[in-house]
Amino acid sequence: MPASTGLRTFDIAPSRTTGETRSERTAQPRTLLQLTDPHLFADPQGQLLDVTTRRSFEAVLEFALVHSPPADALVLTGDLVHDESREGYRTLRRLLDRTGLPYYCIPGNHDSRPLMDELLGPAALGPVAARKLGGWNLVFLDSTEPGREGGRIGPARLAALRDAVAANPSPAVIFLHQHPIPVRSAWMDKLRVEDGDELIGICDRHPQVKALVCGHIHQEFEHRIEGCRVLGAPSTCVQFAPRQADFTIDTQEVPGYRELTLFADGVLETRVVRLDGYPERPSRTAGGY
Ligand SMILES: [Fe+2]
């Protein structure tokens, strides 16, 4: 656990401002691009299950910047660097800086929180942090614990999250790494947020929370609980096949990302976007990673 537990709120500077009046700008929807589970290595040729993760991450990033509406920020929901190397985080920072966009990173079970803090600076968020964007409250939650693959939030972070949500009636999105509810893959569901019910309870009690957005599952996922959607996204590298009892790679699906459009009236629109084909695919379907 990092030492800092304070909740800080900042405004994200809009990326589109020319010629707008204040009211027009306020009404303009905001776009976030979620890129998740890049699993980078120090070695630029490093592979996860036969996929060269830096190459696929760069391909997804480039595709997203061309094909999605101009983004206000990028959100990276964990498993950033697979070998927990300094060079891996330096590469990530270099690639993200090059976009000129604000970006926000939370850790996954394959990350080093101290290295994230050291090398990603203020973009490394957590344990609970909030940012404002176009009348929305973006909440970033570290759902990891050192040495555990599965997620656990624990009482302290749950209390901070409750405060972060309750303090702001604006529509909210919560980002975290592990999935808070089962996705119907038995092996993966053992690695979900252990106290996900507590998290869902917070969303139930605060209807301004419109979505919980996670990484970790390496597949598209959507489920609605009352007014709150639980959303998962494909990895920028290897995909896991949905609804499997045991670890199974999806050799057909290509890398992708999730686009989130936030409207001033609290409506959230979202879609998963995949690359137009991608030549490198995992060659095996089982095992582990
Ligand atoms: Fe991952």
PDB file of C-alpha atoms and ligand atoms in Angstrom:
ATOM      1  CA  MET A   1       0.000   0.000   0.000  1.00  0.00           C
ATOM      2  CA  PRO A   2       1.331   3.444  -0.793  1.00  0.00           C
ATOM      3  CA  ALA A   3       1.674   5.826   2.091  1.00  0.00           C
ATOM      4  CA  SER A   4      -0.591   8.498   0.655  1.00  0.00           C
ATOM      5  CA  THR A   5      -4.295   8.118   1.313  1.00  0.00           C
ATOM      6  CA  GLY A   6      -5.365  11.706   0.688  1.00  0.00           C
ATOM      7  CA  LEU A   7      -8.083  12.524  -1.826  1.00  0.00           C
ATOM      8  CA  ARG A   8      -7.095  15.220  -4.262  1.00  0.00           C
ATOM      9  CA  THR A   9      -9.277  16.764  -6.932  1.00  0.00           C
ATOM     10  CA  PHE A  10      -8.058  18.638  -9.977  1.00  0.00           C
ATOM     11  CA  ASP A  11      -9.627  19.870 -13.161  1.00  0.00           C
ATOM     12  CA  ILE A  12      -8.549  18.236 -16.388  1.00  0.00           C
ATOM     13  CA  ALA A  13      -7.870  20.873 -19.023  1.00  0.00           C
ATOM     14  CA  PRO A  14     -10.159  20.341 -22.021  1.00  0.00           C
ATOM     15  CA  SER A  15      -8.315  19.443 -25.200  1.00  0.00           C
ATOM     16  CA  ARG A  16     -10.797  21.272 -27.451  1.00  0.00           C
ATOM     17  CA  THR A  17     -11.276  24.926 -26.708  1.00  0.00           C
ATOM     18  CA  THR A  18     -10.965  27.034 -29.821  1.00  0.00           C
ATOM     19  CA  GLY A  19     -13.888  29.272 -30.653  1.00  0.00           C
ATOM     20  CA  GLU A  20     -16.163  27.946 -27.914  1.00  0.00           C
ATOM     21  CA  THR A  21     -18.225  29.981 -25.526  1.00  0.00           C
ATOM     22  CA  ARG A  22     -18.223  28.853 -21.925  1.00  0.00           C
ATOM     23  CA  SER A  23     -21.740  27.401 -22.119  1.00  0.00           C
ATOM     24  CA  GLU A  24     -21.012  25.496 -25.324  1.00  0.00           C
ATOM     25  CA  ARG A  25     -17.872  24.076 -23.814  1.00  0.00           C
ATOM     26  CA  THR A  26     -19.696  23.000 -20.690  1.00  0.00           C
ATOM     27  CA  ALA A  27     -22.320  21.185 -22.759  1.00  0.00           C
ATOM     28  CA  GLN A  28     -19.791  19.410 -24.958  1.00  0.00           C
ATOM     29  CA  PRO A  29     -19.425  15.720 -24.216  1.00  0.00           C
ATOM     30  CA  ARG A  30     -16.050  14.546 -22.971  1.00  0.00           C
ATOM     31  CA  THR A  31     -14.213  11.565 -24.337  1.00  0.00           C
ATOM     32  CA  LEU A  32     -12.028   9.178 -22.388  1.00  0.00           C
ATOM     33  CA  LEU A  33     -10.095   6.343 -23.954  1.00  0.00           C
ATOM     34  CA  GLN A  34      -9.460   3.340 -21.729  1.00  0.00           C
ATOM     35  CA  LEU A  35      -6.370   1.370 -22.654  1.00  0.00           C
ATOM     36  CA  THR A  36      -5.740  -1.573 -20.414  1.00  0.00           C
ATOM     37  CA  ASP A  37      -3.353  -4.386 -19.608  1.00  0.00           C
ATOM     38  CA  PRO A  38      -0.508  -3.462 -21.971  1.00  0.00           C
ATOM     39  CA  HIS A  39       1.919  -5.771 -20.098  1.00  0.00           C
ATOM     40  CA  LEU A  40       5.002  -3.950 -21.407  1.00  0.00           C
ATOM     41  CA  PHE A  41       8.539  -5.233 -20.903  1.00  0.00           C
ATOM     42  CA  ALA A  42      11.941  -3.568 -20.615  1.00  0.00           C
ATOM     43  CA  ASP A  43      12.850  -5.377 -23.822  1.00  0.00           C
ATOM     44  CA  PRO A  44      11.025  -3.746 -26.761  1.00  0.00           C
ATOM     45  CA  GLN A  45      10.718  -7.211 -28.292  1.00  0.00           C
ATOM     46  CA  GLY A  46       9.310  -8.701 -25.072  1.00  0.00           C
ATOM     47  CA  GLN A  47       6.379 -11.024 -25.643  1.00  0.00           C
ATOM     48  CA  LEU A  48       3.427 -12.155 -23.577  1.00  0.00           C
ATOM     49  CA  LEU A  49       2.107 -15.458 -24.927  1.00  0.00           C
ATOM     50  CA  ASP A  50       3.710 -14.762 -28.327  1.00  0.00           C
ATOM     51  CA  VAL A  51       2.437 -11.198 -28.651  1.00  0.00           C
ATOM     52  CA  THR A  52       5.019  -8.389 -28.723  1.00  0.00           C
ATOM     53  CA  THR A  53       3.311  -6.178 -26.208  1.00  0.00           C
ATOM     54  CA  ARG A  54       5.029  -2.882 -27.010  1.00  0.00           C
ATOM     55  CA  ARG A  55       4.183  -3.202 -30.671  1.00  0.00           C
ATOM     56  CA  SER A  56       0.540  -4.003 -29.989  1.00  0.00           C
ATOM     57  CA  PHE A  57       0.241  -1.183 -27.441  1.00  0.00           C
ATOM     58  CA  GLU A  58       1.663   1.324 -29.899  1.00  0.00           C
ATOM     59  CA  ALA A  59      -0.707   0.020 -32.579  1.00  0.00           C
ATOM     60  CA  VAL A  60      -3.748   0.407 -30.324  1.00  0.00           C
ATOM     61  CA  LEU A  61      -2.696   3.856 -29.143  1.00  0.00           C
ATOM     62  CA  GLU A  62      -2.131   5.087 -32.675  1.00  0.00           C
ATOM     63  CA  PHE A  63      -5.421   3.579 -33.883  1.00  0.00           C
ATOM     64  CA  ALA A  64      -7.358   5.139 -30.996  1.00  0.00           C
ATOM     65  CA  LEU A  65      -5.949   8.601 -31.610  1.00  0.00           C
ATOM     66  CA  VAL A  66      -6.931   8.422 -35.283  1.00  0.00           C
ATOM     67  CA  HIS A  67     -10.303   6.665 -35.093  1.00  0.00           C
ATOM     68  CA  SER A  68     -11.929   7.915 -31.883  1.00  0.00           C
ATOM     69  CA  PRO A  69     -13.140  11.465 -31.289  1.00  0.00           C
ATOM     70  CA  PRO A  70     -10.450  13.772 -29.907  1.00  0.00           C
ATOM     71  CA  ALA A  71      -9.849  12.529 -26.381  1.00  0.00           C
ATOM     72  CA  ASP A  72      -9.816  14.629 -23.239  1.00  0.00           C
ATOM     73  CA  ALA A  73      -7.721  12.047 -21.400  1.00  0.00           C
ATOM     74  CA  LEU A  74      -6.384   8.510 -21.525  1.00  0.00           C
ATOM     75  CA  VAL A  75      -7.047   6.086 -18.688  1.00  0.00           C
ATOM     76  CA  LEU A  76      -4.829   3.042 -18.160  1.00  0.00           C
ATOM     77  CA  THR A  77      -6.384   0.473 -15.876  1.00  0.00           C
ATOM     78  CA  GLY A  78      -3.439  -1.595 -14.777  1.00  0.00           C
ATOM     79  CA  ASP A  79      -1.030  -4.377 -15.690  1.00  0.00           C
ATOM     80  CA  LEU A  80       1.052  -1.686 -17.279  1.00  0.00           C
ATOM     81  CA  VAL A  81       4.460  -3.358 -17.100  1.00  0.00           C
ATOM     82  CA  HIS A  82       4.631  -7.134 -16.975  1.00  0.00           C
ATOM     83  CA  ASP A  83       8.238  -7.456 -15.786  1.00  0.00           C
ATOM     84  CA  GLU A  84       7.917  -4.551 -13.340  1.00  0.00           C
ATOM     85  CA  SER A  85      10.989  -2.933 -14.896  1.00  0.00           C
ATOM     86  CA  ARG A  86      12.042   0.701 -14.736  1.00  0.00           C
ATOM     87  CA  GLU A  87      12.554   0.700 -18.491  1.00  0.00           C
ATOM     88  CA  GLY A  88       9.029  -0.592 -19.027  1.00  0.00           C
ATOM     89  CA  TYR A  89       7.529   2.329 -17.088  1.00  0.00           C
ATOM     90  CA  ARG A  90       9.865   4.802 -18.808  1.00  0.00           C
ATOM     91  CA  THR A  91       8.675   3.496 -22.169  1.00  0.00           C
ATOM     92  CA  LEU A  92       5.047   3.817 -21.138  1.00  0.00           C
ATOM     93  CA  ARG A  93       5.574   7.393 -20.017  1.00  0.00           C
ATOM     94  CA  ARG A  94       7.400   8.267 -23.223  1.00  0.00           C
ATOM     95  CA  LEU A  95       4.629   6.823 -25.396  1.00  0.00           C
ATOM     96  CA  LEU A  96       1.878   8.540 -23.422  1.00  0.00           C
ATOM     97  CA  ASP A  97       3.689  11.884 -23.228  1.00  0.00           C
ATOM     98  CA  ARG A  98       3.978  11.813 -26.985  1.00  0.00           C
ATOM     99  CA  THR A  99       0.165  11.987 -27.318  1.00  0.00           C
ATOM    100  CA  GLY A 100       0.066  15.395 -25.614  1.00  0.00           C
ATOM    101  CA  LEU A 101      -3.018  14.251 -23.675  1.00  0.00           C
ATOM    102  CA  PRO A 102      -3.534  14.023 -19.940  1.00  0.00           C
ATOM    103  CA  TYR A 103      -3.314  10.410 -18.789  1.00  0.00           C
ATOM    104  CA  TYR A 104      -4.129   8.562 -15.616  1.00  0.00           C
ATOM    105  CA  CYS A 105      -2.758   5.234 -14.477  1.00  0.00           C
ATOM    106  CA  ILE A 106      -3.840   2.809 -11.798  1.00  0.00           C
ATOM    107  CA  PRO A 107      -1.945  -0.372 -10.942  1.00  0.00           C
ATOM    108  CA  GLY A 108      -2.790  -3.958 -11.752  1.00  0.00           C
ATOM    109  CA  ASN A 109      -1.544  -7.109 -10.093  1.00  0.00           C
ATOM    110  CA  HIS A 110       1.433  -7.167 -12.467  1.00  0.00           C
ATOM    111  CA  ASP A 111       2.588  -3.668 -11.497  1.00  0.00           C
ATOM    112  CA  SER A 112       5.007  -2.209  -8.991  1.00  0.00           C
ATOM    113  CA  ARG A 113       3.278   0.614  -7.169  1.00  0.00           C
ATOM    114  CA  PRO A 114       6.614   2.153  -6.001  1.00  0.00           C
ATOM    115  CA  LEU A 115       7.976   2.155  -9.570  1.00  0.00           C
ATOM    116  CA  MET A 116       4.750   3.677 -10.865  1.00  0.00           C
ATOM    117  CA  ASP A 117       5.006   6.466  -8.313  1.00  0.00           C
ATOM    118  CA  GLU A 118       8.672   7.001  -9.150  1.00  0.00           C
ATOM    119  CA  LEU A 119       8.463   6.878 -12.931  1.00  0.00           C
ATOM    120  CA  LEU A 120       4.923   7.978 -13.833  1.00  0.00           C
ATOM    121  CA  GLY A 121       4.801  10.795 -11.283  1.00  0.00           C
ATOM    122  CA  PRO A 122       1.427  12.481 -10.816  1.00  0.00           C
ATOM    123  CA  ALA A 123      -0.185  10.228 -13.450  1.00  0.00           C
ATOM    124  CA  ALA A 124       0.088   7.285 -11.016  1.00  0.00           C
ATOM    125  CA  LEU A 125      -3.147   7.555  -9.081  1.00  0.00           C
ATOM    126  CA  GLY A 126      -4.439   6.008  -5.911  1.00  0.00           C
ATOM    127  CA  PRO A 127      -5.210   4.508  -3.538  1.00  0.00           C
ATOM    128  CA  VAL A 128      -8.311   6.665  -4.106  1.00  0.00           C
ATOM    129  CA  ALA A 129      -8.096   9.804  -6.215  1.00  0.00           C
ATOM    130  CA  ALA A 130     -10.635  11.967  -8.016  1.00  0.00           C
ATOM    131  CA  ARG A 131     -10.411  14.196 -11.053  1.00  0.00           C
ATOM    132  CA  LYS A 132     -13.068  16.499 -12.541  1.00  0.00           C
ATOM    133  CA  LEU A 133     -13.891  16.397 -16.212  1.00  0.00           C
ATOM    134  CA  GLY A 134     -16.724  18.332 -17.825  1.00  0.00           C
ATOM    135  CA  GLY A 135     -19.003  18.101 -14.804  1.00  0.00           C
ATOM    136  CA  TRP A 136     -18.109  14.455 -14.147  1.00  0.00           C
ATOM    137  CA  ASN A 137     -16.318  12.986 -11.185  1.00  0.00           C
ATOM    138  CA  LEU A 138     -13.658  10.496 -12.254  1.00  0.00           C
ATOM    139  CA  VAL A 139     -12.597   8.282  -9.374  1.00  0.00           C
ATOM    140  CA  PHE A 140      -9.481   6.120  -9.561  1.00  0.00           C
ATOM    141  CA  LEU A 141      -9.257   3.197  -7.171  1.00  0.00           C
ATOM    142  CA  ASP A 142      -6.269   0.953  -6.515  1.00  0.00           C
ATOM    143  CA  SER A 143      -7.841  -2.500  -6.076  1.00  0.00           C
ATOM    144  CA  THR A 144      -4.534  -4.355  -5.797  1.00  0.00           C
ATOM    145  CA  GLU A 145      -2.559  -5.674  -2.857  1.00  0.00           C
ATOM    146  CA  PRO A 146       1.124  -6.599  -3.152  1.00  0.00           C
ATOM    147  CA  GLY A 147       1.644 -10.299  -3.820  1.00  0.00           C
ATOM    148  CA  ARG A 148      -1.978 -11.009  -4.731  1.00  0.00           C
ATOM    149  CA  GLU A 149      -3.343 -11.617  -8.203  1.00  0.00           C
ATOM    150  CA  GLY A 150      -6.917 -11.094  -7.088  1.00  0.00           C
ATOM    151  CA  GLY A 151      -8.250  -7.757  -5.948  1.00  0.00           C
ATOM    152  CA  ARG A 152      -9.141  -6.548  -2.490  1.00  0.00           C
ATOM    153  CA  ILE A 153     -10.076  -3.019  -1.570  1.00  0.00           C
ATOM    154  CA  GLY A 154     -10.265  -3.256   2.205  1.00  0.00           C
ATOM    155  CA  PRO A 155     -11.994  -1.031   4.739  1.00  0.00           C
ATOM    156  CA  ALA A 156      -9.683   2.003   4.477  1.00  0.00           C
ATOM    157  CA  ARG A 157      -9.935   2.348   0.720  1.00  0.00           C
ATOM    158  CA  LEU A 158     -13.663   1.591   0.775  1.00  0.00           C
ATOM    159  CA  ALA A 159     -14.160   4.406   3.282  1.00  0.00           C
ATOM    160  CA  ALA A 160     -12.100   6.807   1.151  1.00  0.00           C
ATOM    161  CA  LEU A 161     -14.065   5.770  -1.921  1.00  0.00           C
ATOM    162  CA  ARG A 162     -17.354   6.314  -0.114  1.00  0.00           C
ATOM    163  CA  ASP A 163     -16.176   9.814   0.811  1.00  0.00           C
ATOM    164  CA  ALA A 164     -15.007  10.554  -2.733  1.00  0.00           C
ATOM    165  CA  VAL A 165     -18.383   9.603  -4.167  1.00  0.00           C
ATOM    166  CA  ALA A 166     -20.590  11.046  -1.440  1.00  0.00           C
ATOM    167  CA  ALA A 167     -18.775  14.385  -1.483  1.00  0.00           C
ATOM    168  CA  ASN A 168     -19.733  15.046  -5.083  1.00  0.00           C
ATOM    169  CA  PRO A 169     -23.250  14.686  -6.536  1.00  0.00           C
ATOM    170  CA  SER A 170     -21.892  14.922 -10.096  1.00  0.00           C
ATOM    171  CA  PRO A 171     -22.180  11.845 -12.296  1.00  0.00           C
ATOM    172  CA  ALA A 172     -19.241   9.587 -11.564  1.00  0.00           C
ATOM    173  CA  VAL A 173     -17.178   6.804 -13.084  1.00  0.00           C
ATOM    174  CA  ILE A 174     -14.980   4.592 -10.933  1.00  0.00           C
ATOM    175  CA  PHE A 175     -11.908   3.019 -12.523  1.00  0.00           C
ATOM    176  CA  LEU A 176     -10.175  -0.015 -11.015  1.00  0.00           C
ATOM    177  CA  HIS A 177      -8.128  -2.980 -12.196  1.00  0.00           C
ATOM    178  CA  GLN A 178      -9.797  -6.195 -11.055  1.00  0.00           C
ATOM    179  CA  HIS A 179     -13.413  -6.915 -11.883  1.00  0.00           C
ATOM    180  CA  PRO A 180     -15.865  -6.393  -9.015  1.00  0.00           C
ATOM    181  CA  ILE A 181     -18.431  -8.980 -10.140  1.00  0.00           C
ATOM    182  CA  PRO A 182     -18.133 -12.435 -11.749  1.00  0.00           C
ATOM    183  CA  VAL A 183     -17.649 -12.509 -15.513  1.00  0.00           C
ATOM    184  CA  ARG A 184     -18.560 -16.216 -15.697  1.00  0.00           C
ATOM    185  CA  SER A 185     -15.056 -17.532 -16.206  1.00  0.00           C
ATOM    186  CA  ALA A 186     -14.332 -19.646 -13.135  1.00  0.00           C
ATOM    187  CA  TRP A 187     -10.547 -19.261 -13.225  1.00  0.00           C
ATOM    188  CA  MET A 188     -10.778 -15.506 -13.691  1.00  0.00           C
ATOM    189  CA  ASP A 189     -13.523 -15.053 -11.137  1.00  0.00           C
ATOM    190  CA  LYS A 190     -11.221 -16.426  -8.434  1.00  0.00           C
ATOM    191  CA  LEU A 191      -9.143 -13.322  -9.140  1.00  0.00           C
ATOM    192  CA  ARG A 192     -11.893 -10.728  -8.946  1.00  0.00           C
ATOM    193  CA  VAL A 193     -12.225  -8.095  -6.240  1.00  0.00           C
ATOM    194  CA  GLU A 194     -12.783 -10.142  -3.094  1.00  0.00           C
ATOM    195  CA  ASP A 195     -14.894  -7.446  -1.485  1.00  0.00           C
ATOM    196  CA  GLY A 196     -16.599  -6.416  -4.713  1.00  0.00           C
ATOM    197  CA  ASP A 197     -20.004  -6.608  -3.014  1.00  0.00           C
ATOM    198  CA  GLU A 198     -18.985  -3.689  -0.804  1.00  0.00           C
ATOM    199  CA  LEU A 199     -18.087  -1.733  -3.903  1.00  0.00           C
ATOM    200  CA  ILE A 200     -21.401  -2.531  -5.569  1.00  0.00           C
ATOM    201  CA  GLY A 201     -23.112  -1.474  -2.339  1.00  0.00           C
ATOM    202  CA  ILE A 202     -21.503   1.965  -2.587  1.00  0.00           C
ATOM    203  CA  CYS A 203     -22.779   2.285  -6.154  1.00  0.00           C
ATOM    204  CA  ASP A 204     -26.262   1.192  -5.070  1.00  0.00           C
ATOM    205  CA  ARG A 205     -26.364   3.885  -2.426  1.00  0.00           C
ATOM    206  CA  HIS A 206     -24.989   6.582  -4.730  1.00  0.00           C
ATOM    207  CA  PRO A 207     -26.919   6.570  -8.008  1.00  0.00           C
ATOM    208  CA  GLN A 208     -24.638   9.242  -9.441  1.00  0.00           C
ATOM    209  CA  VAL A 209     -22.136   6.421 -10.056  1.00  0.00           C
ATOM    210  CA  LYS A 210     -22.830   5.541 -13.674  1.00  0.00           C
ATOM    211  CA  ALA A 211     -20.109   2.965 -14.266  1.00  0.00           C
ATOM    212  CA  LEU A 212     -17.390   0.815 -12.770  1.00  0.00           C
ATOM    213  CA  VAL A 213     -14.694   0.413 -15.415  1.00  0.00           C
ATOM    214  CA  CYS A 214     -12.119  -2.335 -14.965  1.00  0.00           C
ATOM    215  CA  GLY A 215      -9.186  -3.990 -16.698  1.00  0.00           C
ATOM    216  CA  HIS A 216      -7.743  -7.413 -15.758  1.00  0.00           C
ATOM    217  CA  ILE A 217     -10.188  -9.619 -17.674  1.00  0.00           C
ATOM    218  CA  HIS A 218      -8.689  -9.031 -21.159  1.00  0.00           C
ATOM    219  CA  GLN A 219     -12.114  -9.167 -22.823  1.00  0.00           C
ATOM    220  CA  GLU A 220     -15.114  -6.998 -23.551  1.00  0.00           C
ATOM    221  CA  PHE A 221     -17.685  -7.149 -20.773  1.00  0.00           C
ATOM    222  CA  GLU A 222     -20.806  -5.236 -19.843  1.00  0.00           C
ATOM    223  CA  HIS A 223     -23.321  -5.821 -17.101  1.00  0.00           C
ATOM    224  CA  ARG A 224     -25.835  -3.445 -15.590  1.00  0.00           C
ATOM    225  CA  ILE A 225     -26.739  -3.301 -11.908  1.00  0.00           C
ATOM    226  CA  GLU A 226     -29.593  -0.821 -11.558  1.00  0.00           C
ATOM    227  CA  GLY A 227     -28.237   2.436 -12.979  1.00  0.00           C
ATOM    228  CA  CYS A 228     -24.584   1.410 -12.796  1.00  0.00           C
ATOM    229  CA  ARG A 229     -22.768  -0.408 -15.568  1.00  0.00           C
ATOM    230  CA  VAL A 230     -19.815  -2.701 -14.976  1.00  0.00           C
ATOM    231  CA  LEU A 231     -17.541  -2.447 -18.007  1.00  0.00           C
ATOM    232  CA  GLY A 232     -14.487  -4.449 -19.003  1.00  0.00           C
ATOM    233  CA  ALA A 233     -12.274  -3.932 -22.022  1.00  0.00           C
ATOM    234  CA  PRO A 234      -9.981  -5.943 -24.270  1.00  0.00           C
ATOM    235  CA  SER A 235      -6.283  -5.811 -23.509  1.00  0.00           C
ATOM    236  CA  THR A 236      -3.965  -3.952 -25.826  1.00  0.00           C
ATOM    237  CA  CYS A 237      -2.102  -7.274 -26.246  1.00  0.00           C
ATOM    238  CA  VAL A 238      -3.472 -10.785 -25.473  1.00  0.00           C
ATOM    239  CA  GLN A 239      -7.185 -11.586 -25.139  1.00  0.00           C
ATOM    240  CA  PHE A 240      -8.776 -14.141 -22.805  1.00  0.00           C
ATOM    241  CA  ALA A 241     -11.692 -16.189 -24.106  1.00  0.00           C
ATOM    242  CA  PRO A 242     -14.960 -15.392 -22.303  1.00  0.00           C
ATOM    243  CA  ARG A 243     -16.914 -17.899 -20.205  1.00  0.00           C
ATOM    244  CA  GLN A 244     -14.210 -20.507 -19.670  1.00  0.00           C
ATOM    245  CA  ALA A 245     -13.687 -22.752 -16.646  1.00  0.00           C
ATOM    246  CA  ASP A 246      -9.908 -22.704 -17.075  1.00  0.00           C
ATOM    247  CA  PHE A 247      -7.354 -20.241 -18.397  1.00  0.00           C
ATOM    248  CA  THR A 248      -7.991 -19.947 -22.133  1.00  0.00           C
ATOM    249  CA  ILE A 249      -6.449 -17.562 -24.629  1.00  0.00           C
ATOM    250  CA  ASP A 250      -8.673 -16.141 -27.325  1.00  0.00           C
ATOM    251  CA  THR A 251      -6.650 -16.614 -30.496  1.00  0.00           C
ATOM    252  CA  GLN A 252      -9.237 -14.933 -32.713  1.00  0.00           C
ATOM    253  CA  GLU A 253      -9.825 -11.555 -31.070  1.00  0.00           C
ATOM    254  CA  VAL A 254      -7.471  -8.675 -31.784  1.00  0.00           C
ATOM    255  CA  PRO A 255      -6.279  -5.932 -29.411  1.00  0.00           C
ATOM    256  CA  GLY A 256      -8.554  -3.009 -28.677  1.00  0.00           C
ATOM    257  CA  TYR A 257      -9.673  -0.347 -26.239  1.00  0.00           C
ATOM    258  CA  ARG A 258     -12.823   1.230 -24.801  1.00  0.00           C
ATOM    259  CA  GLU A 259     -14.166   4.651 -25.692  1.00  0.00           C
ATOM    260  CA  LEU A 260     -16.242   6.461 -23.044  1.00  0.00           C
ATOM    261  CA  THR A 261     -18.296   9.528 -23.924  1.00  0.00           C
ATOM    262  CA  LEU A 262     -19.539  11.546 -20.972  1.00  0.00           C
ATOM    263  CA  PHE A 263     -22.420  13.933 -21.541  1.00  0.00           C
ATOM    264  CA  ALA A 264     -23.125  16.916 -19.327  1.00  0.00           C
ATOM    265  CA  ASP A 265     -26.564  15.546 -18.391  1.00  0.00           C
ATOM    266  CA  GLY A 266     -25.039  12.409 -16.825  1.00  0.00           C
ATOM    267  CA  VAL A 267     -25.490  10.107 -19.823  1.00  0.00           C
ATOM    268  CA  LEU A 268     -22.569   7.802 -20.552  1.00  0.00           C
ATOM    269  CA  GLU A 269     -22.103   6.236 -23.965  1.00  0.00           C
ATOM    270  CA  THR A 270     -19.436   3.646 -24.544  1.00  0.00           C
ATOM    271  CA  ARG A 271     -18.137   1.192 -27.087  1.00  0.00           C
ATOM    272  CA  VAL A 272     -15.250  -1.176 -27.534  1.00  0.00           C
ATOM    273  CA  VAL A 273     -13.083  -0.560 -30.573  1.00  0.00           C
ATOM    274  CA  ARG A 274     -10.741  -3.203 -32.023  1.00  0.00           C
ATOM    275  CA  LEU A 275      -7.883  -2.834 -34.440  1.00  0.00           C
ATOM    276  CA  ASP A 276      -8.695  -3.522 -38.063  1.00  0.00           C
ATOM    277  CA  GLY A 277      -7.014  -6.908 -37.870  1.00  0.00           C
ATOM    278  CA  TYR A 278      -3.675  -7.507 -36.225  1.00  0.00           C
ATOM    279  CA  PRO A 279      -1.094  -9.938 -37.561  1.00  0.00           C
ATOM    280  CA  GLU A 280       0.400 -11.237 -34.337  1.00  0.00           C
ATOM    281  CA  ARG A 281      -1.753 -13.717 -32.412  1.00  0.00           C
ATOM    282  CA  PRO A 282      -1.060 -16.016 -29.485  1.00  0.00           C
ATOM    283  CA  SER A 283      -0.192 -19.477 -30.769  1.00  0.00           C
ATOM    284  CA  ARG A 284      -1.495 -21.413 -27.794  1.00  0.00           C
ATOM    285  CA  THR A 285      -4.782 -21.450 -25.984  1.00  0.00           C
ATOM    286  CA  ALA A 286      -4.028 -22.791 -22.517  1.00  0.00           C
ATOM    287  CA  GLY A 287      -1.403 -22.730 -19.810  1.00  0.00           C
ATOM    288  CA  GLY A 288      -1.093 -19.527 -17.811  1.00  0.00           C
ATOM    289  CA  TYR A 289       0.641 -16.211 -17.806  1.00  0.00           C
TER     290      TYR A 289
HETATM  291 FE    FE B   1      -3.576  -8.295 -17.419  1.00  0.00          FE
END
